[in-house]
Amino acid sequence: DVKVTQSSRYLVKRTGEKVFLECVQDMDHENMFWYRQDPGLGLRLIYFSYDVKMKEKGDIPEGYSVSREKKERFSLILESASTNQTSMYLCASSPMANSYEQYFGPGTRLTVT
Amino acid sequence: SQQGEEDPQALSIQEGENATMNCSYKTSINNLQWYRQNSGRGLVHLILIRSNEREKHSGRLRVTLDTSKKSSSLLITASRAADTASYFCATNPVSSNTGKLIFGQGTTLQVKP
């Protein structure tokens, strides 16, 4: 079974802090994704990566950056957390080709105060 | 940008009844996928239907796809209380070659025992 793990289930940070969210997958997938989920807005893609050190902006990249130094690990970085970044963050992975589903981690609920 | 739009936003039925959720999208797709999310958790893949398929079954799930209308439906037959969850459609656009998905806002299903 594919396993996608996220470093924290719940996280509380202060405005202005630098925040790291970590995601690890164990199935050698090329693609990894970061989404945020907000009520009434569904899932919105922040960034995705299709290979080590390769990344592309999603629909809402502002205020975020990412890092993928190893194939199994994809990190989301909030350079200076703000209250409007309070959200549920979901990581996912998939094989490269288009006809595969994405496998999701359990999510990190981040609160910025 | 949100490609998929689910309808209805919320649905409440009695156990044993069938539940139907609809999804509309805007651009040409390689495939359409349905996911389920239990409260506060990650998403779980349910079923994938390719653009050249019209109908697909998996257990109590039946998915249809009408590419001329750019719409899909998910039917859950003989619903159970355990089916209570949010359901999301996601499209893989033809313009994407990286497995990127665009999610809709979801339908919240409540199945009353």
JSON list of C-alpha atoms in Angstrom, two decimals:
[
{"chain": "A", "resi": 1, "resn": "ASP", "atom": "CA", "xyz": [0.00, 0.00, 0.00]},
{"chain": "A", "resi": 2, "resn": "VAL", "atom": "CA", "xyz": [1.15, 3.50, -0.81]},
{"chain": "A", "resi": 3, "resn": "LYS", "atom": "CA", "xyz": [1.82, 5.52, 2.25]},
{"chain": "A", "resi": 4, "resn": "VAL", "atom": "CA", "xyz": [1.97, 9.29, 2.34]},
{"chain": "A", "resi": 5, "resn": "THR", "atom": "CA", "xyz": [2.83, 10.78, 5.70]},
{"chain": "A", "resi": 6, "resn": "GLN", "atom": "CA", "xyz": [2.81, 14.36, 6.87]},
{"chain": "A", "resi": 7, "resn": "SER", "atom": "CA", "xyz": [4.94, 15.60, 9.71]},
{"chain": "A", "resi": 8, "resn": "SER", "atom": "CA", "xyz": [2.16, 16.99, 11.90]},
{"chain": "A", "resi": 9, "resn": "ARG", "atom": "CA", "xyz": [-1.61, 16.57, 12.19]},
{"chain": "A", "resi": 10, "resn": "TYR", "atom": "CA", "xyz": [-2.06, 19.85, 14.01]},
{"chain": "A", "resi": 11, "resn": "LEU", "atom": "CA", "xyz": [0.22, 22.86, 14.12]},
{"chain": "A", "resi": 12, "resn": "VAL", "atom": "CA", "xyz": [-0.14, 26.27, 15.77]},
{"chain": "A", "resi": 13, "resn": "LYS", "atom": "CA", "xyz": [2.24, 29.04, 14.73]},
{"chain": "A", "resi": 14, "resn": "ARG", "atom": "CA", "xyz": [2.50, 32.77, 15.29]},
{"chain": "A", "resi": 15, "resn": "THR", "atom": "CA", "xyz": [2.25, 35.43, 12.61]},
{"chain": "A", "resi": 16, "resn": "GLY", "atom": "CA", "xyz": [5.63, 36.04, 11.00]},
{"chain": "A", "resi": 17, "resn": "GLU", "atom": "CA", "xyz": [7.10, 32.65, 11.85]},
{"chain": "A", "resi": 18, "resn": "LYS", "atom": "CA", "xyz": [8.72, 30.47, 9.20]},
{"chain": "A", "resi": 19, "resn": "VAL", "atom": "CA", "xyz": [6.79, 27.22, 8.92]},
{"chain": "A", "resi": 20, "resn": "PHE", "atom": "CA", "xyz": [7.88, 23.94, 7.41]},
{"chain": "A", "resi": 21, "resn": "LEU", "atom": "CA", "xyz": [5.40, 21.24, 6.45]},
{"chain": "A", "resi": 22, "resn": "GLU", "atom": "CA", "xyz": [6.97, 17.94, 5.50]},
{"chain": "A", "resi": 23, "resn": "CYS", "atom": "CA", "xyz": [5.56, 15.19, 3.33]},
{"chain": "A", "resi": 24, "resn": "VAL", "atom": "CA", "xyz": [7.09, 11.77, 2.68]},
{"chain": "A", "resi": 25, "resn": "GLN", "atom": "CA", "xyz": [5.90, 9.04, 0.30]},
{"chain": "A", "resi": 26, "resn": "ASP", "atom": "CA", "xyz": [7.20, 5.50, 0.10]},
{"chain": "A", "resi": 27, "resn": "MET", "atom": "CA", "xyz": [6.20, 4.42, -3.42]},
{"chain": "A", "resi": 28, "resn": "ASP", "atom": "CA", "xyz": [8.89, 6.04, -5.55]},
{"chain": "A", "resi": 29, "resn": "HIS", "atom": "CA", "xyz": [6.34, 8.37, -7.16]},
{"chain": "A", "resi": 30, "resn": "GLU", "atom": "CA", "xyz": [7.63, 11.08, -9.45]},
{"chain": "A", "resi": 31, "resn": "ASN", "atom": "CA", "xyz": [4.84, 13.57, -8.74]},
{"chain": "A", "resi": 32, "resn": "MET", "atom": "CA", "xyz": [4.15, 15.24, -5.43]},
{"chain": "A", "resi": 33, "resn": "PHE", "atom": "CA", "xyz": [1.60, 17.94, -4.70]},
{"chain": "A", "resi": 34, "resn": "TRP", "atom": "CA", "xyz": [0.66, 20.42, -1.99]},
{"chain": "A", "resi": 35, "resn": "TYR", "atom": "CA", "xyz": [-2.93, 21.60, -1.67]},
{"chain": "A", "resi": 36, "resn": "ARG", "atom": "CA", "xyz": [-4.76, 23.74, 0.79]},
{"chain": "A", "resi": 37, "resn": "GLN", "atom": "CA", "xyz": [-8.38, 23.10, 1.62]},
{"chain": "A", "resi": 38, "resn": "ASP", "atom": "CA", "xyz": [-10.76, 25.74, 2.88]},
{"chain": "A", "resi": 39, "resn": "PRO", "atom": "CA", "xyz": [-14.53, 25.51, 3.48]},
{"chain": "A", "resi": 40, "resn": "GLY", "atom": "CA", "xyz": [-16.49, 26.31, 0.34]},
{"chain": "A", "resi": 41, "resn": "LEU", "atom": "CA", "xyz": [-13.36, 26.46, -1.82]},
{"chain": "A", "resi": 42, "resn": "GLY", "atom": "CA", "xyz": [-12.45, 22.81, -2.16]},
{"chain": "A", "resi": 43, "resn": "LEU", "atom": "CA", "xyz": [-8.83, 21.85, -2.78]},
{"chain": "A", "resi": 44, "resn": "ARG", "atom": "CA", "xyz": [-6.56, 24.39, -4.38]},
{"chain": "A", "resi": 45, "resn": "LEU", "atom": "CA", "xyz": [-3.14, 23.47, -5.72]},
{"chain": "A", "resi": 46, "resn": "ILE", "atom": "CA", "xyz": [-0.26, 25.45, -4.21]},
{"chain": "A", "resi": 47, "resn": "TYR", "atom": "CA", "xyz": [2.76, 23.81, -5.84]},
{"chain": "A", "resi": 48, "resn": "PHE", "atom": "CA", "xyz": [3.66, 20.52, -7.41]},
{"chain": "A", "resi": 49, "resn": "SER", "atom": "CA", "xyz": [6.87, 18.74, -8.28]},
{"chain": "A", "resi": 50, "resn": "TYR", "atom": "CA", "xyz": [7.38, 16.21, -11.06]},
{"chain": "A", "resi": 51, "resn": "ASP", "atom": "CA", "xyz": [10.96, 15.29, -10.23]},
{"chain": "A", "resi": 52, "resn": "VAL", "atom": "CA", "xyz": [13.71, 15.98, -7.74]},
{"chain": "A", "resi": 53, "resn": "LYS", "atom": "CA", "xyz": [14.53, 19.69, -7.69]},
{"chain": "A", "resi": 54, "resn": "MET", "atom": "CA", "xyz": [11.76, 20.38, -10.23]},
{"chain": "A", "resi": 55, "resn": "LYS", "atom": "CA", "xyz": [8.70, 22.37, -9.23]},
{"chain": "A", "resi": 56, "resn": "GLU", "atom": "CA", "xyz": [5.84, 24.25, -10.77]},
{"chain": "A", "resi": 57, "resn": "LYS", "atom": "CA", "xyz": [3.47, 26.81, -9.34]},
{"chain": "A", "resi": 58, "resn": "GLY", "atom": "CA", "xyz": [-0.11, 25.82, -8.87]},
{"chain": "A", "resi": 59, "resn": "ASP", "atom": "CA", "xyz": [-3.09, 28.11, -8.60]},
{"chain": "A", "resi": 60, "resn": "ILE", "atom": "CA", "xyz": [-2.19, 29.87, -5.33]},
{"chain": "A", "resi": 61, "resn": "PRO", "atom": "CA", "xyz": [1.61, 29.91, -4.84]},
{"chain": "A", "resi": 62, "resn": "GLU", "atom": "CA", "xyz": [1.84, 33.37, -3.28]},
{"chain": "A", "resi": 63, "resn": "GLY", "atom": "CA", "xyz": [3.32, 33.28, 0.21]},
{"chain": "A", "resi": 64, "resn": "TYR", "atom": "CA", "xyz": [4.62, 29.72, -0.20]},
{"chain": "A", "resi": 65, "resn": "SER", "atom": "CA", "xyz": [7.74, 28.01, -1.45]},
{"chain": "A", "resi": 66, "resn": "VAL", "atom": "CA", "xyz": [8.68, 24.35, -1.79]},
{"chain": "A", "resi": 67, "resn": "SER", "atom": "CA", "xyz": [11.71, 22.12, -1.71]},
{"chain": "A", "resi": 68, "resn": "ARG", "atom": "CA", "xyz": [12.30, 18.67, -3.15]},
{"chain": "A", "resi": 69, "resn": "GLU", "atom": "CA", "xyz": [15.85, 17.50, -2.54]},
{"chain": "A", "resi": 70, "resn": "LYS", "atom": "CA", "xyz": [14.99, 13.80, -2.46]},
{"chain": "A", "resi": 71, "resn": "LYS", "atom": "CA", "xyz": [12.40, 11.94, -4.46]},
{"chain": "A", "resi": 72, "resn": "GLU", "atom": "CA", "xyz": [10.42, 10.78, -1.44]},
{"chain": "A", "resi": 73, "resn": "ARG", "atom": "CA", "xyz": [10.22, 14.11, 0.36]},
{"chain": "A", "resi": 74, "resn": "PHE", "atom": "CA", "xyz": [8.40, 17.32, -0.56]},
{"chain": "A", "resi": 75, "resn": "SER", "atom": "CA", "xyz": [8.40, 20.27, 1.80]},
{"chain": "A", "resi": 76, "resn": "LEU", "atom": "CA", "xyz": [6.08, 23.25, 1.87]},
{"chain": "A", "resi": 77, "resn": "ILE", "atom": "CA", "xyz": [7.50, 26.42, 3.38]},
{"chain": "A", "resi": 78, "resn": "LEU", "atom": "CA", "xyz": [5.61, 29.42, 4.63]},
{"chain": "A", "resi": 79, "resn": "GLU", "atom": "CA", "xyz": [8.31, 32.08, 4.69]},
{"chain": "A", "resi": 80, "resn": "SER", "atom": "CA", "xyz": [6.39, 34.41, 7.00]},
{"chain": "A", "resi": 81, "resn": "ALA", "atom": "CA", "xyz": [3.14, 32.91, 8.21]},
{"chain": "A", "resi": 82, "resn": "SER", "atom": "CA", "xyz": [0.03, 35.05, 8.12]},
{"chain": "A", "resi": 83, "resn": "THR", "atom": "CA", "xyz": [-3.43, 34.49, 9.57]},
{"chain": "A", "resi": 84, "resn": "ASN", "atom": "CA", "xyz": [-4.92, 33.99, 6.10]},
{"chain": "A", "resi": 85, "resn": "GLN", "atom": "CA", "xyz": [-2.74, 30.90, 5.77]},
{"chain": "A", "resi": 86, "resn": "THR", "atom": "CA", "xyz": [-4.72, 29.17, 8.49]},
{"chain": "A", "resi": 87, "resn": "SER", "atom": "CA", "xyz": [-6.01, 26.12, 6.65]},
{"chain": "A", "resi": 88, "resn": "MET", "atom": "CA", "xyz": [-5.86, 22.37, 6.15]},
{"chain": "A", "resi": 89, "resn": "TYR", "atom": "CA", "xyz": [-2.81, 21.42, 4.09]},
{"chain": "A", "resi": 90, "resn": "LEU", "atom": "CA", "xyz": [-2.87, 18.18, 2.13]},
{"chain": "A", "resi": 91, "resn": "CYS", "atom": "CA", "xyz": [0.04, 16.48, 0.44]},
{"chain": "A", "resi": 92, "resn": "ALA", "atom": "CA", "xyz": [-0.37, 13.93, -2.34]},
{"chain": "A", "resi": 93, "resn": "SER", "atom": "CA", "xyz": [1.78, 11.83, -4.64]},
{"chain": "A", "resi": 94, "resn": "SER", "atom": "CA", "xyz": [1.25, 9.96, -7.90]},
{"chain": "A", "resi": 95, "resn": "PRO", "atom": "CA", "xyz": [3.20, 8.26, -10.68]},
{"chain": "A", "resi": 96, "resn": "MET", "atom": "CA", "xyz": [4.23, 10.49, -13.57]},
{"chain": "A", "resi": 97, "resn": "ALA", "atom": "CA", "xyz": [1.67, 9.41, -16.15]},
{"chain": "A", "resi": 98, "resn": "ASN", "atom": "CA", "xyz": [-1.71, 11.05, -16.44]},
{"chain": "A", "resi": 99, "resn": "SER", "atom": "CA", "xyz": [-3.87, 8.01, -15.79]},
{"chain": "A", "resi": 100, "resn": "TYR", "atom": "CA", "xyz": [-3.14, 7.47, -12.16]},
{"chain": "A", "resi": 101, "resn": "GLU", "atom": "CA", "xyz": [-4.84, 8.52, -9.00]},
{"chain": "A", "resi": 102, "resn": "GLN", "atom": "CA", "xyz": [-3.24, 10.66, -6.34]},
{"chain": "A", "resi": 103, "resn": "TYR", "atom": "CA", "xyz": [-2.52, 9.26, -2.90]},
{"chain": "A", "resi": 104, "resn": "PHE", "atom": "CA", "xyz": [-3.12, 11.67, -0.07]},
{"chain": "A", "resi": 105, "resn": "GLY", "atom": "CA", "xyz": [-1.60, 12.11, 3.34]},
{"chain": "A", "resi": 106, "resn": "PRO", "atom": "CA", "xyz": [-3.80, 12.66, 6.42]},
{"chain": "A", "resi": 107, "resn": "GLY", "atom": "CA", "xyz": [-3.44, 16.44, 6.30]},
{"chain": "A", "resi": 108, "resn": "THR", "atom": "CA", "xyz": [-1.99, 19.09, 8.58]},
{"chain": "A", "resi": 109, "resn": "ARG", "atom": "CA", "xyz": [-4.37, 21.56, 10.14]},
{"chain": "A", "resi": 110, "resn": "LEU", "atom": "CA", "xyz": [-2.36, 24.75, 10.54]},
{"chain": "A", "resi": 111, "resn": "THR", "atom": "CA", "xyz": [-3.53, 27.62, 12.70]},
{"chain": "A", "resi": 112, "resn": "VAL", "atom": "CA", "xyz": [-1.67, 30.93, 12.51]},
{"chain": "A", "resi": 113, "resn": "THR", "atom": "CA", "xyz": [-2.40, 33.28, 15.40]},
{"chain": "B", "resi": 1, "resn": "SER", "atom": "CA", "xyz": [-9.25, 28.13, -11.14]},
{"chain": "B", "resi": 2, "resn": "GLN", "atom": "CA", "xyz": [-11.89, 25.56, -10.25]},
{"chain": "B", "resi": 3, "resn": "GLN", "atom": "CA", "xyz": [-12.58, 23.18, -13.12]},
{"chain": "B", "resi": 4, "resn": "GLY", "atom": "CA", "xyz": [-15.05, 20.89, -11.43]},
{"chain": "B", "resi": 5, "resn": "GLU", "atom": "CA", "xyz": [-18.32, 22.04, -9.94]},
{"chain": "B", "resi": 6, "resn": "GLU", "atom": "CA", "xyz": [-20.25, 19.56, -7.87]},
{"chain": "B", "resi": 7, "resn": "ASP", "atom": "CA", "xyz": [-23.97, 19.55, -7.43]},
{"chain": "B", "resi": 8, "resn": "PRO", "atom": "CA", "xyz": [-25.58, 19.44, -4.94]},
{"chain": "B", "resi": 9, "resn": "GLN", "atom": "CA", "xyz": [-23.28, 21.02, -2.35]},
{"chain": "B", "resi": 10, "resn": "ALA", "atom": "CA", "xyz": [-24.99, 18.99, 0.37]},
{"chain": "B", "resi": 11, "resn": "LEU", "atom": "CA", "xyz": [-27.17, 15.90, 0.35]},
{"chain": "B", "resi": 12, "resn": "SER", "atom": "CA", "xyz": [-28.97, 14.15, 3.19]},
{"chain": "B", "resi": 13, "resn": "ILE", "atom": "CA", "xyz": [-30.60, 10.74, 2.71]},
{"chain": "B", "resi": 14, "resn": "GLN", "atom": "CA", "xyz": [-31.76, 7.74, 4.70]},
{"chain": "B", "resi": 15, "resn": "GLU", "atom": "CA", "xyz": [-29.75, 4.57, 4.90]},
{"chain": "B", "resi": 16, "resn": "GLY", "atom": "CA", "xyz": [-30.62, 2.24, 2.04]},
{"chain": "B", "resi": 17, "resn": "GLU", "atom": "CA", "xyz": [-31.43, 5.03, -0.40]},
{"chain": "B", "resi": 18, "resn": "ASN", "atom": "CA", "xyz": [-29.32, 5.86, -3.42]},
{"chain": "B", "resi": 19, "resn": "ALA", "atom": "CA", "xyz": [-27.20, 9.02, -3.56]},
{"chain": "B", "resi": 20, "resn": "THR", "atom": "CA", "xyz": [-26.38, 10.81, -6.79]},
{"chain": "B", "resi": 21, "resn": "MET", "atom": "CA", "xyz": [-23.79, 13.56, -7.12]},
{"chain": "B", "resi": 22, "resn": "ASN", "atom": "CA", "xyz": [-23.00, 15.49, -10.26]},
{"chain": "B", "resi": 23, "resn": "CYS", "atom": "CA", "xyz": [-19.86, 17.18, -11.51]},
{"chain": "B", "resi": 24, "resn": "SER", "atom": "CA", "xyz": [-19.42, 19.61, -14.38]},
{"chain": "B", "resi": 25, "resn": "TYR", "atom": "CA", "xyz": [-16.12, 20.76, -15.85]},
{"chain": "B", "resi": 26, "resn": "LYS", "atom": "CA", "xyz": [-14.96, 23.21, -18.46]},
{"chain": "B", "resi": 27, "resn": "THR", "atom": "CA", "xyz": [-12.01, 21.96, -20.49]},
{"chain": "B", "resi": 28, "resn": "SER", "atom": "CA", "xyz": [-11.09, 18.76, -22.31]},
{"chain": "B", "resi": 29, "resn": "ILE", "atom": "CA", "xyz": [-9.86, 16.02, -20.04]},
{"chain": "B", "resi": 30, "resn": "ASN", "atom": "CA", "xyz": [-7.78, 12.84, -20.06]},
{"chain": "B", "resi": 31, "resn": "ASN", "atom": "CA", "xyz": [-9.74, 11.39, -17.19]},
{"chain": "B", "resi": 32, "resn": "LEU", "atom": "CA", "xyz": [-12.06, 12.25, -14.33]},
{"chain": "B", "resi": 33, "resn": "GLN", "atom": "CA", "xyz": [-11.67, 10.89, -10.83]},
{"chain": "B", "resi": 34, "resn": "TRP", "atom": "CA", "xyz": [-13.84, 10.76, -7.73]},
{"chain": "B", "resi": 35, "resn": "TYR", "atom": "CA", "xyz": [-12.45, 10.97, -4.22]},
{"chain": "B", "resi": 36, "resn": "ARG", "atom": "CA", "xyz": [-13.95, 10.65, -0.78]},
{"chain": "B", "resi": 37, "resn": "GLN", "atom": "CA", "xyz": [-12.93, 12.50, 2.37]},
{"chain": "B", "resi": 38, "resn": "ASN", "atom": "CA", "xyz": [-14.00, 11.62, 5.86]},
{"chain": "B", "resi": 39, "resn": "SER", "atom": "CA", "xyz": [-14.21, 14.55, 8.23]},
{"chain": "B", "resi": 40, "resn": "GLY", "atom": "CA", "xyz": [-10.83, 16.13, 8.86]},
{"chain": "B", "resi": 41, "resn": "ARG", "atom": "CA", "xyz": [-8.88, 13.45, 7.01]},
{"chain": "B", "resi": 42, "resn": "GLY", "atom": "CA", "xyz": [-7.06, 13.05, 3.71]},
{"chain": "B", "resi": 43, "resn": "LEU", "atom": "CA", "xyz": [-8.76, 12.10, 0.46]},
{"chain": "B", "resi": 44, "resn": "VAL", "atom": "CA", "xyz": [-9.16, 8.53, -0.70]},
{"chain": "B", "resi": 45, "resn": "HIS", "atom": "CA", "xyz": [-9.44, 7.65, -4.37]},
{"chain": "B", "resi": 46, "resn": "LEU", "atom": "CA", "xyz": [-12.68, 5.91, -5.35]},
{"chain": "B", "resi": 47, "resn": "ILE", "atom": "CA", "xyz": [-12.76, 5.53, -9.11]},
{"chain": "B", "resi": 48, "resn": "LEU", "atom": "CA", "xyz": [-11.18, 6.82, -12.32]},
{"chain": "B", "resi": 49, "resn": "ILE", "atom": "CA", "xyz": [-12.96, 7.06, -15.65]},
{"chain": "B", "resi": 50, "resn": "ARG", "atom": "CA", "xyz": [-11.08, 7.81, -18.83]},
{"chain": "B", "resi": 51, "resn": "SER", "atom": "CA", "xyz": [-12.35, 10.23, -21.46]},
{"chain": "B", "resi": 52, "resn": "ASN", "atom": "CA", "xyz": [-13.16, 7.38, -23.87]},
{"chain": "B", "resi": 53, "resn": "GLU", "atom": "CA", "xyz": [-15.28, 5.56, -21.29]},
{"chain": "B", "resi": 54, "resn": "ARG", "atom": "CA", "xyz": [-18.94, 6.27, -20.62]},
{"chain": "B", "resi": 55, "resn": "GLU", "atom": "CA", "xyz": [-19.66, 4.25, -17.51]},
{"chain": "B", "resi": 56, "resn": "LYS", "atom": "CA", "xyz": [-17.72, 2.46, -14.83]},
{"chain": "B", "resi": 57, "resn": "HIS", "atom": "CA", "xyz": [-18.68, 0.38, -11.79]},
{"chain": "B", "resi": 58, "resn": "SER", "atom": "CA", "xyz": [-16.91, -0.44, -8.57]},
{"chain": "B", "resi": 59, "resn": "GLY", "atom": "CA", "xyz": [-18.92, -2.25, -5.93]},
{"chain": "B", "resi": 60, "resn": "ARG", "atom": "CA", "xyz": [-21.83, 0.02, -4.98]},
{"chain": "B", "resi": 61, "resn": "LEU", "atom": "CA", "xyz": [-20.39, 2.89, -7.02]},
{"chain": "B", "resi": 62, "resn": "ARG", "atom": "CA", "xyz": [-21.41, 3.76, -10.56]},
{"chain": "B", "resi": 63, "resn": "VAL", "atom": "CA", "xyz": [-19.79, 6.62, -12.43]},
{"chain": "B", "resi": 64, "resn": "THR", "atom": "CA", "xyz": [-20.92, 8.01, -15.77]},
{"chain": "B", "resi": 65, "resn": "LEU", "atom": "CA", "xyz": [-19.10, 10.45, -18.01]},
{"chain": "B", "resi": 66, "resn": "ASP", "atom": "CA", "xyz": [-20.59, 12.54, -20.79]},
{"chain": "B", "resi": 67, "resn": "THR", "atom": "CA", "xyz": [-17.77, 14.40, -22.53]},
{"chain": "B", "resi": 68, "resn": "SER", "atom": "CA", "xyz": [-20.17, 16.19, -24.89]},
{"chain": "B", "resi": 69, "resn": "LYS", "atom": "CA", "xyz": [-21.84, 17.81, -21.86]},
{"chain": "B", "resi": 70, "resn": "LYS", "atom": "CA", "xyz": [-18.62, 17.94, -19.86]},
{"chain": "B", "resi": 71, "resn": "SER", "atom": "CA", "xyz": [-20.31, 16.29, -16.93]},
{"chain": "B", "resi": 72, "resn": "SER", "atom": "CA", "xyz": [-20.07, 13.23, -14.71]},
{"chain": "B", "resi": 73, "resn": "SER", "atom": "CA", "xyz": [-22.20, 11.64, -12.04]},
{"chain": "B", "resi": 74, "resn": "LEU", "atom": "CA", "xyz": [-21.42, 9.41, -9.09]},
{"chain": "B", "resi": 75, "resn": "LEU", "atom": "CA", "xyz": [-24.15, 7.08, -7.89]},
{"chain": "B", "resi": 76, "resn": "ILE", "atom": "CA", "xyz": [-23.85, 5.29, -4.56]},
{"chain": "B", "resi": 77, "resn": "THR", "atom": "CA", "xyz": [-26.43, 2.56, -4.28]},
{"chain": "B", "resi": 78, "resn": "ALA", "atom": "CA", "xyz": [-27.92, 1.19, -1.05]},
{"chain": "B", "resi": 79, "resn": "SER", "atom": "CA", "xyz": [-26.17, 3.82, 1.03]},
{"chain": "B", "resi": 80, "resn": "ARG", "atom": "CA", "xyz": [-24.88, 3.13, 4.52]},
{"chain": "B", "resi": 81, "resn": "ALA", "atom": "CA", "xyz": [-24.21, 5.42, 7.46]},
{"chain": "B", "resi": 82, "resn": "ALA", "atom": "CA", "xyz": [-20.50, 4.79, 6.85]},
{"chain": "B", "resi": 83, "resn": "ASP", "atom": "CA", "xyz": [-20.83, 6.50, 3.44]},
{"chain": "B", "resi": 84, "resn": "THR", "atom": "CA", "xyz": [-21.23, 9.82, 5.25]},
{"chain": "B", "resi": 85, "resn": "ALA", "atom": "CA", "xyz": [-18.36, 11.92, 3.90]},
{"chain": "B", "resi": 86, "resn": "SER", "atom": "CA", "xyz": [-17.49, 14.61, 1.38]},
{"chain": "B", "resi": 87, "resn": "TYR", "atom": "CA", "xyz": [-17.10, 13.56, -2.23]},
{"chain": "B", "resi": 88, "resn": "PHE", "atom": "CA", "xyz": [-14.93, 15.40, -4.75]},
{"chain": "B", "resi": 89, "resn": "CYS", "atom": "CA", "xyz": [-14.56, 15.10, -8.48]},
{"chain": "B", "resi": 90, "resn": "ALA", "atom": "CA", "xyz": [-11.20, 15.89, -10.01]},
{"chain": "B", "resi": 91, "resn": "THR", "atom": "CA", "xyz": [-10.26, 16.30, -13.64]},
{"chain": "B", "resi": 92, "resn": "ASN", "atom": "CA", "xyz": [-6.93, 15.67, -15.35]},
{"chain": "B", "resi": 93, "resn": "PRO", "atom": "CA", "xyz": [-6.83, 18.28, -18.13]},
{"chain": "B", "resi": 94, "resn": "VAL", "atom": "CA", "xyz": [-5.57, 17.39, -21.59]},
{"chain": "B", "resi": 95, "resn": "SER", "atom": "CA", "xyz": [-3.22, 20.36, -21.25]},
{"chain": "B", "resi": 96, "resn": "SER", "atom": "CA", "xyz": [-1.43, 18.63, -18.36]},
{"chain": "B", "resi": 97, "resn": "ASN", "atom": "CA", "xyz": [1.29, 16.02, -18.87]},
{"chain": "B", "resi": 98, "resn": "THR", "atom": "CA", "xyz": [2.19, 15.70, -15.21]},
{"chain": "B", "resi": 99, "resn": "GLY", "atom": "CA", "xyz": [-0.82, 14.07, -13.61]},
{"chain": "B", "resi": 100, "resn": "LYS", "atom": "CA", "xyz": [-2.06, 17.38, -12.27]},
{"chain": "B", "resi": 101, "resn": "LEU", "atom": "CA", "xyz": [-5.68, 17.31, -11.07]},
{"chain": "B", "resi": 102, "resn": "ILE", "atom": "CA", "xyz": [-8.18, 20.10, -10.65]},
{"chain": "B", "resi": 103, "resn": "PHE", "atom": "CA", "xyz": [-10.65, 19.51, -7.84]},
{"chain": "B", "resi": 104, "resn": "GLY", "atom": "CA", "xyz": [-14.19, 20.70, -7.43]},
{"chain": "B", "resi": 105, "resn": "GLN", "atom": "CA", "xyz": [-15.64, 22.06, -4.23]},
{"chain": "B", "resi": 106, "resn": "GLY", "atom": "CA", "xyz": [-17.22, 18.79, -3.16]},
{"chain": "B", "resi": 107, "resn": "THR", "atom": "CA", "xyz": [-20.58, 17.38, -2.13]},
{"chain": "B", "resi": 108, "resn": "THR", "atom": "CA", "xyz": [-21.19, 16.68, 1.53]},
{"chain": "B", "resi": 109, "resn": "LEU", "atom": "CA", "xyz": [-23.24, 13.52, 1.95]},
{"chain": "B", "resi": 110, "resn": "GLN", "atom": "CA", "xyz": [-25.00, 12.63, 5.16]},
{"chain": "B", "resi": 111, "resn": "VAL", "atom": "CA", "xyz": [-26.57, 9.17, 5.43]},
{"chain": "B", "resi": 112, "resn": "LYS", "atom": "CA", "xyz": [-28.93, 8.88, 8.37]},
{"chain": "B", "resi": 113, "resn": "PRO", "atom": "CA", "xyz": [-29.24, 5.49, 10.06]}
]
